[in-house]
Tab-separated table of C-alpha atoms (C1' of nucleotides) in Angstrom:
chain	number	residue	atom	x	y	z
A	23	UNK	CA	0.000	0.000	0.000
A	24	UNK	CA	2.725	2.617	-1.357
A	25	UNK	CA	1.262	5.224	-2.022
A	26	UNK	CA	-1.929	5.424	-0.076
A	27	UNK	CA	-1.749	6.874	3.222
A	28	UNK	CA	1.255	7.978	2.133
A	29	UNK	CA	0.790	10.857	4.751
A	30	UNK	CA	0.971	7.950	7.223
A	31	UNK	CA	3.201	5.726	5.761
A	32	UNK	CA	5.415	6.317	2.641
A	33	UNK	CA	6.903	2.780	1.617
A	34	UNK	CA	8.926	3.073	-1.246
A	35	UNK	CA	8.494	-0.462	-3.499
A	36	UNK	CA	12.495	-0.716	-3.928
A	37	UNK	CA	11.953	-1.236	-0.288
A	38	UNK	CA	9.618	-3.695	-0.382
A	39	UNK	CA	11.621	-5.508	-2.855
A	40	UNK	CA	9.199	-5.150	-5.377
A	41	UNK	CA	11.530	-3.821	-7.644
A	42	UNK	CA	9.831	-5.205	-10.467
A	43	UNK	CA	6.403	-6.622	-11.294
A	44	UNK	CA	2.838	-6.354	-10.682
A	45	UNK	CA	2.857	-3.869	-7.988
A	46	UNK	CA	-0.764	-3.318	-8.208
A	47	UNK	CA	-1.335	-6.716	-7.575
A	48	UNK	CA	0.941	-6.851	-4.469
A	49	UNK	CA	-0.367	-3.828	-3.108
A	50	UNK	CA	-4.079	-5.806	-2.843
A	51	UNK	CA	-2.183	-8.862	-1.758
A	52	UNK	CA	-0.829	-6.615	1.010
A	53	UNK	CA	-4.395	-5.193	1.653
A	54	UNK	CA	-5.896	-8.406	2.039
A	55	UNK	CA	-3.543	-10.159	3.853
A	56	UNK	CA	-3.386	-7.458	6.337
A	57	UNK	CA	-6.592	-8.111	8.875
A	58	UNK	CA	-8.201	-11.008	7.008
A	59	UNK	CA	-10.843	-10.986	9.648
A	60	UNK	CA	-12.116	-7.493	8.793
A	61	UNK	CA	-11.181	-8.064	4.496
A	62	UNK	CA	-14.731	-9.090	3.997
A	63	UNK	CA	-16.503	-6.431	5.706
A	64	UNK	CA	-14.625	-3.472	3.562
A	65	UNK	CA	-15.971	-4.042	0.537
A	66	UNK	CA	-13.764	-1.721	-2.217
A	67	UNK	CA	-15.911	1.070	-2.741
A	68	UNK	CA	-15.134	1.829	1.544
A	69	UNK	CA	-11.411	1.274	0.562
A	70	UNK	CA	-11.413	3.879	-1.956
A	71	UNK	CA	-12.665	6.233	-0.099
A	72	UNK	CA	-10.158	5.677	2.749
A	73	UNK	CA	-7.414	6.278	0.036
A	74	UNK	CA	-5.993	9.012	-0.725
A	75	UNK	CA	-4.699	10.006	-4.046
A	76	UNK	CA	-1.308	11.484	-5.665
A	77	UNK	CA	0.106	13.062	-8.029
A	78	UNK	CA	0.999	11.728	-11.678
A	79	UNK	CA	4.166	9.932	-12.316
A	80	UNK	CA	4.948	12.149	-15.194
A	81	UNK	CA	4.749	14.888	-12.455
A	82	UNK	CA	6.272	13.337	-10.373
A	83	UNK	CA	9.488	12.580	-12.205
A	84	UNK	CA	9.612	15.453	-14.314
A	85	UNK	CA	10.187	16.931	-10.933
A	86	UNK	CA	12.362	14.571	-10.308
A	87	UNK	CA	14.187	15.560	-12.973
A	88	UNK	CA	14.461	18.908	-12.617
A	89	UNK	CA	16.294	18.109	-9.255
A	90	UNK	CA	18.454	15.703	-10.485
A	91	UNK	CA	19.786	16.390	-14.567
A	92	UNK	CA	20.848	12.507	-14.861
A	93	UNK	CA	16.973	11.561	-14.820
A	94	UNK	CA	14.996	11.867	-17.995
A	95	UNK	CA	11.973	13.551	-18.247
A	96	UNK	CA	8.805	11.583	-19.795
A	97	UNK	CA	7.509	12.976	-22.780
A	98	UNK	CA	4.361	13.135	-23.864
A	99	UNK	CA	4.840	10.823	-27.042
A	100	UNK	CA	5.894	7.829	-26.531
A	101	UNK	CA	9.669	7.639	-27.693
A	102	UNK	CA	10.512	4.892	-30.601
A	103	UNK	CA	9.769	1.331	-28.782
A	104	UNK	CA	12.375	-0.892	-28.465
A	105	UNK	CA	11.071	-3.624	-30.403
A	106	UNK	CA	10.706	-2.022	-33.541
A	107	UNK	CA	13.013	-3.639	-36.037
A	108	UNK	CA	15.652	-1.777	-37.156
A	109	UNK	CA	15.832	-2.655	-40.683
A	110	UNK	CA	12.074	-1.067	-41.015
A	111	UNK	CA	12.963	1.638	-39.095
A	112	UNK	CA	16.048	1.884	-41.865
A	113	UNK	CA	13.760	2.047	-44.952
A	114	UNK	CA	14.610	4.730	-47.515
A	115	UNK	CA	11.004	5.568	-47.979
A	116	UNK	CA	9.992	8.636	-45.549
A	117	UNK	CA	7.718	6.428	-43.250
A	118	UNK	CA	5.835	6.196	-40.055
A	119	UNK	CA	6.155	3.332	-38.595
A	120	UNK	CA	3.367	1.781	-35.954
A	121	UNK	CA	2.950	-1.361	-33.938
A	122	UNK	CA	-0.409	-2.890	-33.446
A	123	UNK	CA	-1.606	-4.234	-29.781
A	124	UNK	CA	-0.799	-7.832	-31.794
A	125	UNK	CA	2.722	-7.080	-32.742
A	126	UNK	CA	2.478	-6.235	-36.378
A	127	UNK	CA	3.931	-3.425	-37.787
A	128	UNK	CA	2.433	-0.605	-40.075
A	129	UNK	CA	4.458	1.925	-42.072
A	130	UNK	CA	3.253	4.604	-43.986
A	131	UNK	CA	4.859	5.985	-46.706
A	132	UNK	CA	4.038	9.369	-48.362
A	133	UNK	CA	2.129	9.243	-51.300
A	134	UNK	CA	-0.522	7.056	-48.437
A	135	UNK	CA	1.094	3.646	-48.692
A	136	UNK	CA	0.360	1.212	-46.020
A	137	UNK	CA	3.040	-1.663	-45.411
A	138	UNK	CA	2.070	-4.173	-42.777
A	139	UNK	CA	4.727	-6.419	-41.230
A	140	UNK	CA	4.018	-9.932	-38.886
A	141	UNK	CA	6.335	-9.900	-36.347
A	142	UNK	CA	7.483	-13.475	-37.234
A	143	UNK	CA	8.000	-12.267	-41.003
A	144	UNK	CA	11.632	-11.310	-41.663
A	145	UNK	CA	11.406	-7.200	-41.644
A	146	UNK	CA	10.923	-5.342	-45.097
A	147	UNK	CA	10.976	-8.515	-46.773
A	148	UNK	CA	7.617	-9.820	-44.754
A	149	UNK	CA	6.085	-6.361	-45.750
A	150	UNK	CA	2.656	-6.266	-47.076
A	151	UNK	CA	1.813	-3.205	-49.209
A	152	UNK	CA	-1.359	-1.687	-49.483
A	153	UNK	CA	-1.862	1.904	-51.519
A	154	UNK	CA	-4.898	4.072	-50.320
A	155	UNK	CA	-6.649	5.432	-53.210
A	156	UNK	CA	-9.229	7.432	-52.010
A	157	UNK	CA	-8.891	11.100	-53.556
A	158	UNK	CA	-9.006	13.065	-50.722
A	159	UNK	CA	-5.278	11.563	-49.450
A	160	UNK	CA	-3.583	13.331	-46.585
A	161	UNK	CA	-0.303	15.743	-47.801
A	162	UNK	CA	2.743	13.956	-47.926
A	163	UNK	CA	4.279	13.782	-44.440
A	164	UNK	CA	1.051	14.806	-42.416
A	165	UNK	CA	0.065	10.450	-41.925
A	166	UNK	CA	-0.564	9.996	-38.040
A	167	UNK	CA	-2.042	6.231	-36.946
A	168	UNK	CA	-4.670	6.940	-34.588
A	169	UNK	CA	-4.808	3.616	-33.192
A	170	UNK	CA	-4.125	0.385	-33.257
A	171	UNK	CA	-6.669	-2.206	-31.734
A	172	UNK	CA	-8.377	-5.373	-32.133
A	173	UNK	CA	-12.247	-4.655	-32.008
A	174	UNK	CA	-14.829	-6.480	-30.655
A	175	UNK	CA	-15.259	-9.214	-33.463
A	176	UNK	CA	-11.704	-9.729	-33.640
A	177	UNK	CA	-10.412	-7.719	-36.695
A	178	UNK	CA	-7.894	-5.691	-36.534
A	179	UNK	CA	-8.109	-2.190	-36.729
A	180	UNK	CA	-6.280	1.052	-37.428
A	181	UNK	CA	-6.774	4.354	-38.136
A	182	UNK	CA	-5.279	6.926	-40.285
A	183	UNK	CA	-6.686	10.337	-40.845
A	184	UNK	CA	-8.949	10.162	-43.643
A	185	UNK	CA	-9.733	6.278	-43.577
A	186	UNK	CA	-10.286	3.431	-41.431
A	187	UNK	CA	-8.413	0.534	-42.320
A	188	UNK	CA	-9.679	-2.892	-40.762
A	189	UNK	CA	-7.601	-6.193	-41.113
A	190	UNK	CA	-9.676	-9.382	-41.952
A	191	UNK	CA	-7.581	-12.408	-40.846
A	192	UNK	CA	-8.814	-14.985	-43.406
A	193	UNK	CA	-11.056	-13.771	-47.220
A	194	UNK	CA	-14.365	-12.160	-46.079
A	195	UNK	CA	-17.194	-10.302	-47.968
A	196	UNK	CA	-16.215	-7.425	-47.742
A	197	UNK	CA	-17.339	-4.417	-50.348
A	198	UNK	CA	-15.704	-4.936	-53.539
A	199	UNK	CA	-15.518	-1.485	-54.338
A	200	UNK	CA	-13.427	-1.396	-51.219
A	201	UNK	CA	-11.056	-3.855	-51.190
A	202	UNK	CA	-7.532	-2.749	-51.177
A	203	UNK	CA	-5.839	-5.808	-51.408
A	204	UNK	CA	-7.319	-9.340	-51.315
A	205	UNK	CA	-4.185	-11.741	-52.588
A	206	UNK	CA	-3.342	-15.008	-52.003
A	207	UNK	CA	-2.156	-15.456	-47.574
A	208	UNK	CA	-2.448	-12.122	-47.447
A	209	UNK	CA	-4.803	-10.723	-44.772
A	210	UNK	CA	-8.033	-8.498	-47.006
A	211	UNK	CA	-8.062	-4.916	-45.747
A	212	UNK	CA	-11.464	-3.116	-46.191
A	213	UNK	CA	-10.544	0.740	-46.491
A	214	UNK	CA	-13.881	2.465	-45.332
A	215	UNK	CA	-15.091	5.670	-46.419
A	216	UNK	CA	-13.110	9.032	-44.831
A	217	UNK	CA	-15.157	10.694	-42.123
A	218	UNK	CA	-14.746	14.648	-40.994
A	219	UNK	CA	-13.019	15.807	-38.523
A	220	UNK	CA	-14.038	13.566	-35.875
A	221	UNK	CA	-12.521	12.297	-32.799
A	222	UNK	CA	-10.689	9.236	-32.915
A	223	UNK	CA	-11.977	5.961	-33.984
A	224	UNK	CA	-14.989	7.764	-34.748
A	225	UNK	CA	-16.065	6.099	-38.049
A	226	UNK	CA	-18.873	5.821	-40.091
A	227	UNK	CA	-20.896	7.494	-37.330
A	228	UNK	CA	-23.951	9.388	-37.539
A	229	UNK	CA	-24.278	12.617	-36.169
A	230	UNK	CA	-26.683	12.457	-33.046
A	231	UNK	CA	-29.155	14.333	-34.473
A	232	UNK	CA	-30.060	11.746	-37.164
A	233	UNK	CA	-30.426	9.335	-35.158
A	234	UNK	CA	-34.023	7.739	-34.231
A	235	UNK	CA	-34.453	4.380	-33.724
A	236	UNK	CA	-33.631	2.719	-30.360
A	237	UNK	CA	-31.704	0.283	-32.298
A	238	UNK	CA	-29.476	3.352	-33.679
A	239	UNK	CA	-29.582	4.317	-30.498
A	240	UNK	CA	-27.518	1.244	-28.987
A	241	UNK	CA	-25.550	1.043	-32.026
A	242	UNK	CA	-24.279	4.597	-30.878
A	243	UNK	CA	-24.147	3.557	-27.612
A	244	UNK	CA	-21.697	0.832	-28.187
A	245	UNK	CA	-19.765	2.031	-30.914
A	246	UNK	CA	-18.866	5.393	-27.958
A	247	UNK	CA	-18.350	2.437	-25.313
A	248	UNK	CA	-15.755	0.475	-27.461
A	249	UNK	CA	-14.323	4.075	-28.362
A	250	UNK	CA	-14.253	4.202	-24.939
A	251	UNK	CA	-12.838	0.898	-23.427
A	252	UNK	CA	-9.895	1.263	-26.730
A	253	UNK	CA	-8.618	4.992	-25.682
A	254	UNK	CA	-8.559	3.506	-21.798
A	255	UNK	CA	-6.894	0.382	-22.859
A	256	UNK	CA	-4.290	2.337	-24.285
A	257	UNK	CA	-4.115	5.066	-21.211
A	258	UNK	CA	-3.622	1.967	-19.355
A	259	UNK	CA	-0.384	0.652	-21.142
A	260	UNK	CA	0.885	3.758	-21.470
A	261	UNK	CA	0.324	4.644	-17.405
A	262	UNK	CA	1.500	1.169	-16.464
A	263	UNK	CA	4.990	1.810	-18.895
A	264	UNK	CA	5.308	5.483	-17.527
A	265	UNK	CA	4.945	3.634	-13.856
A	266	UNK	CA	7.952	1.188	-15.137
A	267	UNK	CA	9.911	4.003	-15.655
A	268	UNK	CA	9.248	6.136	-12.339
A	269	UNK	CA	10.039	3.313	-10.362
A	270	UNK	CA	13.348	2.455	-12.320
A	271	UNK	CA	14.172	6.035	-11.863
A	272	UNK	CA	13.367	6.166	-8.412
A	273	UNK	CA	15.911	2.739	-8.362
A	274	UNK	CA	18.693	4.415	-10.200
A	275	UNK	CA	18.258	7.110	-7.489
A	276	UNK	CA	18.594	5.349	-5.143
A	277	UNK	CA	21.733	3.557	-6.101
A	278	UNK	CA	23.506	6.874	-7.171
A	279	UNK	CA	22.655	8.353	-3.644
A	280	UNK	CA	23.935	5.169	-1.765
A	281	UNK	CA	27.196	5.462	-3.600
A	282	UNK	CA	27.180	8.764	-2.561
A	283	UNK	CA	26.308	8.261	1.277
A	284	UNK	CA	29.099	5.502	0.916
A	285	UNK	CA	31.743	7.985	-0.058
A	286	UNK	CA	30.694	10.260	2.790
A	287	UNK	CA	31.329	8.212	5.211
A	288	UNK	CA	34.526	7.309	3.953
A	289	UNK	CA	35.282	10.812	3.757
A	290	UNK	CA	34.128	11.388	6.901
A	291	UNK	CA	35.810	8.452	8.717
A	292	UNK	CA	39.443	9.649	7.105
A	293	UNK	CA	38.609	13.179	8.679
A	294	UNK	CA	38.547	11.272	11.753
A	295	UNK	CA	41.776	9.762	11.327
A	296	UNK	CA	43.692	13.111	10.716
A	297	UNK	CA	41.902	15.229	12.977
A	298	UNK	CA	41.814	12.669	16.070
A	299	UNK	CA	44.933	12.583	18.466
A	300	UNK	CA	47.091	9.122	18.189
A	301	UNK	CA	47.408	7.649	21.683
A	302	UNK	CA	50.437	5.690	20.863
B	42	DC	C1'	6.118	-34.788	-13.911
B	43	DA	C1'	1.793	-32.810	-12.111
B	44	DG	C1'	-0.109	-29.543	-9.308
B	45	DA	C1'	0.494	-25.482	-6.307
B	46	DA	C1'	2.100	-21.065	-5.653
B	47	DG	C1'	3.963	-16.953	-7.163
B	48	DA	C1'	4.908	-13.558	-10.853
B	49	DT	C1'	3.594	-10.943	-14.672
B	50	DC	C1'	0.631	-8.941	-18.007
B	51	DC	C1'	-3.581	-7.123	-19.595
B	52	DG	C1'	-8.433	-5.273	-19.841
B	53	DT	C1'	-11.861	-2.979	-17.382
B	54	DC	C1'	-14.055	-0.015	-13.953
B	55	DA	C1'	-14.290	3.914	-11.176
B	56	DA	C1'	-12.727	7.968	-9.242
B	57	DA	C1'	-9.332	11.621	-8.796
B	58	DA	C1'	-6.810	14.935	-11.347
B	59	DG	C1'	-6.222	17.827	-15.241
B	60	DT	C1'	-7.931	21.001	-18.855
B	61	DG	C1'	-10.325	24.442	-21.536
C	34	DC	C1'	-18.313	22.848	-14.868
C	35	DA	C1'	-18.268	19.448	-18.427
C	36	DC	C1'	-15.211	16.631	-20.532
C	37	DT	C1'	-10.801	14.096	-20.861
C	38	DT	C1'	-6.844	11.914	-18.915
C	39	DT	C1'	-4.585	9.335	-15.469
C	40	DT	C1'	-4.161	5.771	-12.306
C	41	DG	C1'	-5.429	2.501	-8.334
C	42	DA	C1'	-8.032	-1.620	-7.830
C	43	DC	C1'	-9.554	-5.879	-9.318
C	44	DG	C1'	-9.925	-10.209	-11.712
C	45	DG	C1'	-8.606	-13.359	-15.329
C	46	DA	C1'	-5.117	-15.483	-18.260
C	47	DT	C1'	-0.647	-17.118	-18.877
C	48	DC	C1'	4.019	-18.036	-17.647
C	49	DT	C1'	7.601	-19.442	-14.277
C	50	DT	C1'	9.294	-21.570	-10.245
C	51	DC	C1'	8.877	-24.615	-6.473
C	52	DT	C1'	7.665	-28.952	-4.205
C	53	DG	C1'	6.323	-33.618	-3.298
DNA sequence: CAGAAGATCCGTCAAAAGTG
DNA sequence: CACTTTTGACGGATCTTCTG
């Protein structure tokens, strides 16, 4: 329990030794665990109350930072993952280069080109291309994937401004008129119409004026709950990566101020020796 | 080697915090 | 103040390690 009641007690998890892992997880381990008796009778919704809340980690540790210049600051975009292959990353094309929440990779090339790589397919070589060919293309350059998730009936799905790009694992019927690419292994792709302006994954969506019946209705009800659920299942990687790297930093601190507490006391105990009379 | 226990990851919910 | 973002809590799934 870290960082509730941190007013009462502030337990750092390097000293908990939960350096790494699911310190959520522990945390409610720890809660439970503590008066087993009473567990049952605080139901969560009493436990929340009790606890108090804190500051951001990006707060915290860009204040952090500004203390100490070693520690890096988190930005707001997400800095090029680590697994990306490099010899995508290499391409000559000018691309943008994505992951999907199932490991594949998507660059984008100007002109609107869409390459999609398996991650067991041997980089540029395991490429699949796929031109967008509706008129109204995005300038060159200006290509920003909105998001990358699997939707509710198990398709893959991205977004790039303009269109809607969903990933059919084996043939389906999709609209002909449509189809980007339908060949052989390769997954079909169903580019849907562009929308406006609209806020992300917000596709093919009537405006809430038009609609009427109830059954439009719940269609716009859970099309704005999956919006929903995808954004926070997103916020939630990127707050549980952001908490990765707070409590690394807060590690790294740690070690660089015990090396330093070290030398002090060195420093201090050969003071000792030269300012303290010999007996002998 | 099978099952238990622990560790880790992920999606979801709910509420606090942040923002315009 | 309404809306969005962030994050703790929780539970389920899967992987790893331990034990008999």
């Amino acid at each position: 329990m870290w960082w509730h009641q941190h007013n009462l007690c502030f337990r750092h998890p390097v000293e908990e030794d939960y350096s790494s892992g699911d310190l959520d997880k522990k945390v409610a381990t720890i809660a439970e665990t503590d008066d087993s008796a009473d567990s049952e009778v605080i139901d969560s919704h009493k436990r929340r109350e009790i606890l108090s809340r804190r500051p951001s980690y990006r707060k915290i540790l860009n204040e952090l930072s500004s203390d100490v210049p070693g520690i890096p600051k988190i930005e707001e975009e997400k800095s090029e993952e680590e697994g990306t292959p490099p010899n995508i990353a290499t391409m000559a094309v000018p691309t943008s280069i994505y992951q999907t929440s199932t490991g594949q990779y998507i660059a984008i090339a100007q002109g609107g080109t869409i390459q999609i790589s398996n991650p067991g397919s041997d980089g540029v070589q395991g490429l699949q291309a796929l031109t967008m060919t509706n008129s109204g293309a995005p300038p060159p350059g200006a290509t920003i994937v909105q998001y990358a998730a699997q939707s509710a009936d198990g398709t893959q799905q991205f977004f790039v401004p303009g269109s809607q790009v969903v990933v059919q694992d084996e043939e389906t019927d999709l609209a002909p008129s449509h189809m980007a690419a339908a060949t052989g292994d390769m997954p079909t792709y169903q580019i849907r119409a562009p929308t406006t302006a609209l806020p992300q994954g917000v596709v093919m969506a009537a405006s809430p004026g038009s609609l009427h019946s109830p059954q439009q209705l719940a269609e716009e009800a859970t099309r704005k709950r999956e919006l929903r659920l995808m954004k926070n299942r997103e916020a939630a990687k990127e707050c549980r990566r952001r908490k990765k790297e707070y409590v690394k930093c807060l590690e790294s601190r740690v070690a660089v101020l015990e090396v330093q507490n070290k030398k002090l006391i060195e420093e201090l105990e050969t003071l000792k020796d030269i300012c303290s009379p010999k007996t002998d």
